[in-house]
Amino acid sequence: MKKTLIISITIIVSIIISFTIYWNLPIEITRKSDIKTGNEIIENIENYRKNSYKLPEENDWQTLEQLGLEKDNHAKPVYKKDEKENYELFYDDGLGGPYLLWNSAEKKWTIDLPKIVSK
């Protein structure tokens, strides 16, 4: 009985420590594949901007799909732009945020709420 209790407590403590370590890891480790996919899309958007001298429109799904985005797919980021030619990509997990977010003005991935609000 005493041995079972010690083993149970050890397992519970190990699980708690594991979760604590995981939640404190940098996003570059915990969200590596999302960031990789996002960086590919960012590169496509920047190439589009370089060639077209403008950002793609939010509702132009033919262009956005060519750039790697997909409508209503939570595995792909959501694209938003503002009138100042800034844009954001964020992964909408449906939980209300904060989200994994790329902002073109800051040029880095963060865990935050979107700063560009839909029109």
CSV table of N, CA and C in Angstrom, one decimal:
chain,number,residue,atom,x,y,z
A,1,MET,N,0.8,-1.2,0.0
A,1,MET,CA,0.0,0.0,0.0
A,1,MET,C,0.9,1.3,0.0
A,2,LYS,N,1.9,1.3,0.9
A,2,LYS,CA,2.7,2.4,1.0
A,2,LYS,C,3.5,2.6,-0.3
A,3,LYS,N,4.0,1.5,-0.9
A,3,LYS,CA,4.8,1.5,-2.1
A,3,LYS,C,3.9,2.0,-3.3
A,4,THR,N,2.7,1.6,-3.4
A,4,THR,CA,1.7,2.0,-4.4
A,4,THR,C,1.5,3.5,-4.3
A,5,LEU,N,1.3,4.0,-3.1
A,5,LEU,CA,1.1,5.5,-2.9
A,5,LEU,C,2.3,6.3,-3.3
A,6,ILE,N,3.5,5.8,-3.0
A,6,ILE,CA,4.8,6.5,-3.4
A,6,ILE,C,4.9,6.5,-4.9
A,7,ILE,N,4.6,5.4,-5.6
A,7,ILE,CA,4.7,5.3,-7.0
A,7,ILE,C,3.6,6.2,-7.7
A,8,SER,N,2.4,6.3,-7.1
A,8,SER,CA,1.4,7.1,-7.7
A,8,SER,C,1.8,8.6,-7.5
A,9,ILE,N,2.2,9.0,-6.4
A,9,ILE,CA,2.7,10.4,-6.2
A,9,ILE,C,3.8,10.8,-7.1
A,10,THR,N,4.8,9.9,-7.3
A,10,THR,CA,5.9,10.1,-8.1
A,10,THR,C,5.4,10.3,-9.6
A,11,ILE,N,4.5,9.5,-10.0
A,11,ILE,CA,4.0,9.6,-11.4
A,11,ILE,C,3.2,11.0,-11.5
A,12,ILE,N,2.4,11.3,-10.6
A,12,ILE,CA,1.7,12.6,-10.7
A,12,ILE,C,2.6,13.8,-10.7
A,13,VAL,N,3.6,13.8,-9.8
A,13,VAL,CA,4.6,14.9,-9.8
A,13,VAL,C,5.4,14.9,-11.1
A,14,SER,N,5.7,13.8,-11.6
A,14,SER,CA,6.4,13.8,-12.9
A,14,SER,C,5.6,14.4,-14.0
A,15,ILE,N,4.3,14.0,-14.1
A,15,ILE,CA,3.4,14.6,-15.1
A,15,ILE,C,3.3,16.1,-14.9
A,16,ILE,N,3.2,16.6,-13.7
A,16,ILE,CA,3.1,18.0,-13.4
A,16,ILE,C,4.4,18.7,-13.9
A,17,ILE,N,5.5,18.2,-13.5
A,17,ILE,CA,6.8,18.8,-13.9
A,17,ILE,C,6.9,18.8,-15.5
A,18,SER,N,6.5,17.7,-16.1
A,18,SER,CA,6.6,17.6,-17.6
A,18,SER,C,5.8,18.7,-18.2
A,19,PHE,N,4.5,18.9,-17.8
A,19,PHE,CA,3.7,19.9,-18.3
A,19,PHE,C,4.2,21.3,-18.1
A,20,THR,N,4.8,21.5,-16.9
A,20,THR,CA,5.4,22.8,-16.6
A,20,THR,C,6.6,23.1,-17.5
A,21,ILE,N,7.4,22.1,-17.7
A,21,ILE,CA,8.6,22.3,-18.6
A,21,ILE,C,8.1,22.6,-20.1
A,22,TYR,N,7.1,21.8,-20.5
A,22,TYR,CA,6.6,22.0,-21.9
A,22,TYR,C,6.0,23.4,-22.1
A,23,TRP,N,5.2,23.9,-21.2
A,23,TRP,CA,4.5,25.2,-21.3
A,23,TRP,C,5.6,26.3,-21.3
A,24,ASN,N,6.7,26.1,-20.7
A,24,ASN,CA,7.7,27.1,-20.6
A,24,ASN,C,8.8,27.1,-21.7
A,25,LEU,N,8.7,26.1,-22.6
A,25,LEU,CA,9.6,26.0,-23.8
A,25,LEU,C,9.3,27.2,-24.8
A,26,PRO,N,10.3,27.6,-25.5
A,26,PRO,CA,10.0,28.7,-26.5
A,26,PRO,C,9.1,28.2,-27.6
A,27,ILE,N,8.3,29.1,-28.2
A,27,ILE,CA,7.4,28.7,-29.3
A,27,ILE,C,8.1,28.2,-30.5
A,28,GLU,N,9.4,28.5,-30.7
A,28,GLU,CA,10.1,27.9,-31.8
A,28,GLU,C,10.3,26.4,-31.7
A,29,ILE,N,10.1,25.9,-30.5
A,29,ILE,CA,10.2,24.5,-30.3
A,29,ILE,C,8.8,23.8,-30.2
A,30,THR,N,7.9,24.5,-29.5
A,30,THR,CA,6.5,23.9,-29.3
A,30,THR,C,5.7,24.0,-30.6
A,31,ARG,N,5.9,25.0,-31.4
A,31,ARG,CA,5.1,25.3,-32.6
A,31,ARG,C,5.9,25.2,-33.9
A,32,LYS,N,7.0,24.4,-33.9
A,32,LYS,CA,8.0,24.4,-34.9
A,32,LYS,C,7.3,24.2,-36.3
A,33,SER,N,6.4,23.2,-36.5
A,33,SER,CA,5.8,22.9,-37.8
A,33,SER,C,4.9,24.0,-38.2
A,34,ASP,N,4.1,24.6,-37.3
A,34,ASP,CA,3.3,25.8,-37.6
A,34,ASP,C,4.1,27.0,-38.1
A,35,ILE,N,5.2,27.2,-37.4
A,35,ILE,CA,6.1,28.3,-37.8
A,35,ILE,C,6.7,28.1,-39.2
A,36,LYS,N,7.1,26.8,-39.4
A,36,LYS,CA,7.7,26.5,-40.7
A,36,LYS,C,6.7,26.7,-41.8
A,37,THR,N,5.5,26.2,-41.7
A,37,THR,CA,4.4,26.5,-42.7
A,37,THR,C,4.1,28.0,-42.8
A,38,GLY,N,4.1,28.7,-41.7
A,38,GLY,CA,3.8,30.1,-41.8
A,38,GLY,C,4.9,30.8,-42.5
A,39,ASN,N,6.2,30.5,-42.3
A,39,ASN,CA,7.3,31.1,-42.9
A,39,ASN,C,7.3,30.9,-44.4
A,40,GLU,N,6.8,29.7,-44.9
A,40,GLU,CA,6.7,29.5,-46.3
A,40,GLU,C,5.6,30.4,-46.9
A,41,ILE,N,4.5,30.6,-46.2
A,41,ILE,CA,3.4,31.5,-46.6
A,41,ILE,C,3.9,32.9,-46.6
A,42,ILE,N,4.6,33.3,-45.6
A,42,ILE,CA,5.2,34.7,-45.5
A,42,ILE,C,6.1,35.0,-46.7
A,43,GLU,N,6.9,34.0,-47.1
A,43,GLU,CA,7.8,34.1,-48.2
A,43,GLU,C,7.0,34.3,-49.5
A,44,ASN,N,5.9,33.5,-49.6
A,44,ASN,CA,5.0,33.7,-50.8
A,44,ASN,C,4.3,35.0,-50.9
A,45,ILE,N,3.9,35.5,-49.7
A,45,ILE,CA,3.2,36.8,-49.7
A,45,ILE,C,4.2,37.9,-50.0
A,46,GLU,N,5.4,37.8,-49.5
A,46,GLU,CA,6.4,38.9,-49.8
A,46,GLU,C,6.8,38.8,-51.3
A,47,ASN,N,6.9,37.7,-51.9
A,47,ASN,CA,7.2,37.6,-53.3
A,47,ASN,C,6.0,38.2,-54.1
A,48,TYR,N,4.8,37.9,-53.7
A,48,TYR,CA,3.6,38.5,-54.3
A,48,TYR,C,3.6,40.0,-54.2
A,49,ARG,N,4.0,40.5,-53.0
A,49,ARG,CA,4.0,42.0,-52.8
A,49,ARG,C,5.1,42.6,-53.7
A,50,LYS,N,6.3,41.9,-53.8
A,50,LYS,CA,7.4,42.4,-54.6
A,50,LYS,C,7.0,42.5,-56.1
A,51,ASN,N,6.3,41.5,-56.6
A,51,ASN,CA,5.9,41.4,-58.0
A,51,ASN,C,4.7,42.3,-58.3
A,52,SER,N,3.7,42.4,-57.4
A,52,SER,CA,2.5,43.1,-57.6
A,52,SER,C,2.4,44.5,-57.1
A,53,TYR,N,3.4,44.8,-56.2
A,53,TYR,CA,3.5,46.1,-55.5
A,53,TYR,C,2.3,46.4,-54.6
A,54,LYS,N,1.7,45.3,-54.1
A,54,LYS,CA,0.6,45.4,-53.2
A,54,LYS,C,0.4,44.0,-52.5
A,55,LEU,N,-0.3,44.0,-51.4
A,55,LEU,CA,-0.7,42.8,-50.7
A,55,LEU,C,-1.9,42.2,-51.3
A,56,PRO,N,-2.0,40.9,-51.2
A,56,PRO,CA,-3.3,40.3,-51.7
A,56,PRO,C,-4.5,40.7,-50.9
A,57,GLU,N,-5.6,40.7,-51.5
A,57,GLU,CA,-6.9,41.1,-50.7
A,57,GLU,C,-7.3,39.9,-49.8
A,58,GLU,N,-7.9,40.2,-48.7
A,58,GLU,CA,-8.3,39.1,-47.8
A,58,GLU,C,-9.4,38.2,-48.3
A,59,ASN,N,-10.2,38.7,-49.3
A,59,ASN,CA,-11.2,37.8,-49.8
A,59,ASN,C,-10.9,37.3,-51.2
A,60,ASP,N,-9.7,37.4,-51.7
A,60,ASP,CA,-9.3,36.9,-53.0
A,60,ASP,C,-8.7,35.5,-52.7
A,61,TRP,N,-9.6,34.5,-52.6
A,61,TRP,CA,-9.2,33.2,-52.2
A,61,TRP,C,-8.4,32.4,-53.3
A,62,GLN,N,-8.6,32.8,-54.5
A,62,GLN,CA,-7.9,32.2,-55.6
A,62,GLN,C,-6.4,32.5,-55.5
A,63,THR,N,-6.1,33.8,-55.2
A,63,THR,CA,-4.7,34.2,-55.0
A,63,THR,C,-4.2,33.7,-53.6
A,64,LEU,N,-5.0,33.8,-52.6
A,64,LEU,CA,-4.5,33.3,-51.3
A,64,LEU,C,-4.2,31.8,-51.3
A,65,GLU,N,-5.0,31.0,-52.0
A,65,GLU,CA,-4.7,29.6,-52.0
A,65,GLU,C,-3.4,29.3,-52.8
A,66,GLN,N,-3.1,30.1,-53.8
A,66,GLN,CA,-1.9,29.9,-54.5
A,66,GLN,C,-0.7,30.3,-53.6
A,67,LEU,N,-0.9,31.1,-52.6
A,67,LEU,CA,0.1,31.5,-51.7
A,67,LEU,C,0.3,30.5,-50.5
A,68,GLY,N,-0.6,29.6,-50.4
A,68,GLY,CA,-0.5,28.5,-49.4
A,68,GLY,C,-1.6,28.6,-48.3
A,69,LEU,N,-2.5,29.5,-48.4
A,69,LEU,CA,-3.5,29.7,-47.4
A,69,LEU,C,-4.8,28.9,-47.8
A,70,GLU,N,-5.6,28.5,-46.8
A,70,GLU,CA,-6.8,27.7,-47.1
A,70,GLU,C,-7.9,28.3,-46.2
A,71,LYS,N,-9.1,28.4,-46.9
A,71,LYS,CA,-10.2,28.9,-46.1
A,71,LYS,C,-10.8,27.9,-45.2
A,72,ASP,N,-11.0,28.3,-43.9
A,72,ASP,CA,-11.6,27.5,-42.9
A,72,ASP,C,-10.8,26.2,-42.6
A,73,ASN,N,-9.5,26.3,-42.6
A,73,ASN,CA,-8.6,25.2,-42.3
A,73,ASN,C,-7.7,25.7,-41.1
A,74,HIS,N,-8.0,25.1,-39.9
A,74,HIS,CA,-7.3,25.5,-38.7
A,74,HIS,C,-5.8,25.1,-38.7
A,75,ALA,N,-5.4,24.2,-39.6
A,75,ALA,CA,-4.0,23.9,-39.7
A,75,ALA,C,-3.2,24.9,-40.5
A,76,LYS,N,-3.9,25.8,-41.2
A,76,LYS,CA,-3.3,26.9,-41.9
A,76,LYS,C,-3.6,28.2,-41.2
A,77,PRO,N,-2.7,29.2,-41.3
A,77,PRO,CA,-3.0,30.5,-40.6
A,77,PRO,C,-4.0,31.3,-41.3
A,78,VAL,N,-4.6,32.2,-40.6
A,78,VAL,CA,-5.6,33.2,-41.1
A,78,VAL,C,-4.8,34.5,-41.5
A,79,TYR,N,-5.1,35.0,-42.6
A,79,TYR,CA,-4.5,36.2,-43.2
A,79,TYR,C,-5.3,37.4,-43.0
A,80,LYS,N,-4.8,38.5,-42.4
A,80,LYS,CA,-5.4,39.8,-42.3
A,80,LYS,C,-4.5,40.9,-42.7
A,81,LYS,N,-5.0,41.9,-43.4
A,81,LYS,CA,-4.2,43.1,-43.7
A,81,LYS,C,-4.8,44.4,-43.4
A,82,ASP,N,-4.0,45.4,-43.3
A,82,ASP,CA,-4.6,46.7,-43.0
A,82,ASP,C,-4.3,47.7,-44.1
A,83,GLU,N,-4.8,48.9,-44.0
A,83,GLU,CA,-4.7,49.9,-45.1
A,83,GLU,C,-3.2,50.5,-45.2
A,84,LYS,N,-2.4,50.2,-44.2
A,84,LYS,CA,-1.0,50.6,-44.2
A,84,LYS,C,0.0,49.6,-44.9
A,85,GLU,N,-0.6,48.6,-45.5
A,85,GLU,CA,0.2,47.5,-46.2
A,85,GLU,C,1.0,46.7,-45.1
A,86,ASN,N,0.4,46.5,-44.0
A,86,ASN,CA,0.9,45.6,-43.0
A,86,ASN,C,-0.1,44.4,-43.0
A,87,TYR,N,0.4,43.2,-42.6
A,87,TYR,CA,-0.4,42.0,-42.6
A,87,TYR,C,0.0,41.2,-41.4
A,88,GLU,N,-1.0,40.3,-41.0
A,88,GLU,CA,-0.7,39.3,-39.9
A,88,GLU,C,-1.2,38.0,-40.4
A,89,LEU,N,-0.5,37.0,-39.9
A,89,LEU,CA,-0.9,35.6,-40.0
A,89,LEU,C,-1.1,35.1,-38.6
A,90,PHE,N,-2.2,34.4,-38.3
A,90,PHE,CA,-2.3,33.8,-37.0
A,90,PHE,C,-3.1,32.5,-37.1
A,91,TYR,N,-2.8,31.6,-36.2
A,91,TYR,CA,-3.4,30.3,-36.2
A,91,TYR,C,-4.6,30.4,-35.3
A,92,ASP,N,-5.8,30.4,-35.8
A,92,ASP,CA,-7.0,30.5,-35.0
A,92,ASP,C,-7.4,29.0,-34.6
A,93,ASP,N,-7.2,28.7,-33.4
A,93,ASP,CA,-7.5,27.4,-32.9
A,93,ASP,C,-8.9,27.3,-32.4
A,94,GLY,N,-9.7,28.4,-32.5
A,94,GLY,CA,-11.1,28.3,-32.1
A,94,GLY,C,-11.3,28.5,-30.6
A,95,LEU,N,-10.2,28.7,-29.8
A,95,LEU,CA,-10.3,28.9,-28.4
A,95,LEU,C,-10.3,30.3,-27.9
A,96,GLY,N,-10.3,31.3,-28.8
A,96,GLY,CA,-10.4,32.7,-28.4
A,96,GLY,C,-9.0,33.4,-28.1
A,97,GLY,N,-7.9,32.7,-28.4
A,97,GLY,CA,-6.6,33.4,-28.2
A,97,GLY,C,-6.1,33.3,-26.8
A,98,PRO,N,-4.9,33.7,-26.6
A,98,PRO,CA,-4.0,34.3,-27.6
A,98,PRO,C,-3.5,33.2,-28.6
A,99,TYR,N,-3.1,33.7,-29.8
A,99,TYR,CA,-2.7,32.9,-30.9
A,99,TYR,C,-1.2,32.9,-31.2
A,100,LEU,N,-0.8,32.0,-32.0
A,100,LEU,CA,0.5,32.0,-32.6
A,100,LEU,C,0.4,33.1,-33.7
A,101,LEU,N,1.1,34.1,-33.7
A,101,LEU,CA,0.9,35.3,-34.5
A,101,LEU,C,2.2,35.8,-35.2
A,102,TRP,N,2.1,36.1,-36.5
A,102,TRP,CA,3.2,36.8,-37.2
A,102,TRP,C,2.6,38.2,-37.6
A,103,ASN,N,3.3,39.2,-37.3
A,103,ASN,CA,3.0,40.6,-37.7
A,103,ASN,C,4.1,41.1,-38.6
A,104,SER,N,3.7,41.6,-39.8
A,104,SER,CA,4.7,42.1,-40.7
A,104,SER,C,5.5,43.3,-40.3
A,105,ALA,N,4.9,44.1,-39.4
A,105,ALA,CA,5.6,45.3,-38.9
A,105,ALA,C,6.6,44.9,-37.8
A,106,GLU,N,6.3,43.8,-37.0
A,106,GLU,CA,7.3,43.4,-36.0
A,106,GLU,C,8.3,42.3,-36.6
A,107,LYS,N,7.8,41.6,-37.6
A,107,LYS,CA,8.6,40.6,-38.2
A,107,LYS,C,9.1,39.5,-37.3
A,108,LYS,N,8.2,39.0,-36.4
A,108,LYS,CA,8.6,37.9,-35.6
A,108,LYS,C,7.3,37.2,-35.1
A,109,TRP,N,7.5,35.9,-34.8
A,109,TRP,CA,6.4,35.1,-34.3
A,109,TRP,C,6.2,35.3,-32.8
A,110,THR,N,5.0,35.5,-32.3
A,110,THR,CA,4.7,35.7,-30.9
A,110,THR,C,3.4,35.0,-30.6
A,111,ILE,N,3.2,34.9,-29.3
A,111,ILE,CA,1.9,34.4,-28.8
A,111,ILE,C,1.1,35.7,-28.4
A,112,ASP,N,0.1,36.0,-29.1
A,112,ASP,CA,-0.5,37.3,-28.8
A,112,ASP,C,-1.9,37.3,-29.5
A,113,LEU,N,-2.6,38.4,-29.3
A,113,LEU,CA,-3.9,38.6,-29.9
A,113,LEU,C,-3.7,39.4,-31.2
A,114,PRO,N,-4.4,39.2,-32.2
A,114,PRO,CA,-4.3,40.0,-33.5
A,114,PRO,C,-4.4,41.5,-33.2
A,115,LYS,N,-3.6,42.2,-33.9
A,115,LYS,CA,-3.6,43.7,-33.8
A,115,LYS,C,-4.4,44.3,-34.9
A,116,ILE,N,-4.5,43.6,-36.1
A,116,ILE,CA,-5.3,44.0,-37.2
A,116,ILE,C,-6.7,43.5,-37.1
A,117,VAL,N,-7.7,44.3,-37.0
A,117,VAL,CA,-9.0,43.9,-36.8
A,117,VAL,C,-9.7,43.8,-38.2
A,118,SER,N,-10.6,42.8,-38.4
A,118,SER,CA,-11.3,42.7,-39.6
A,118,SER,C,-12.2,43.9,-39.8
A,119,LYS,N,-12.4,44.2,-41.1
A,119,LYS,CA,-13.2,45.3,-41.5
A,119,LYS,C,-14.7,45.0,-41.4
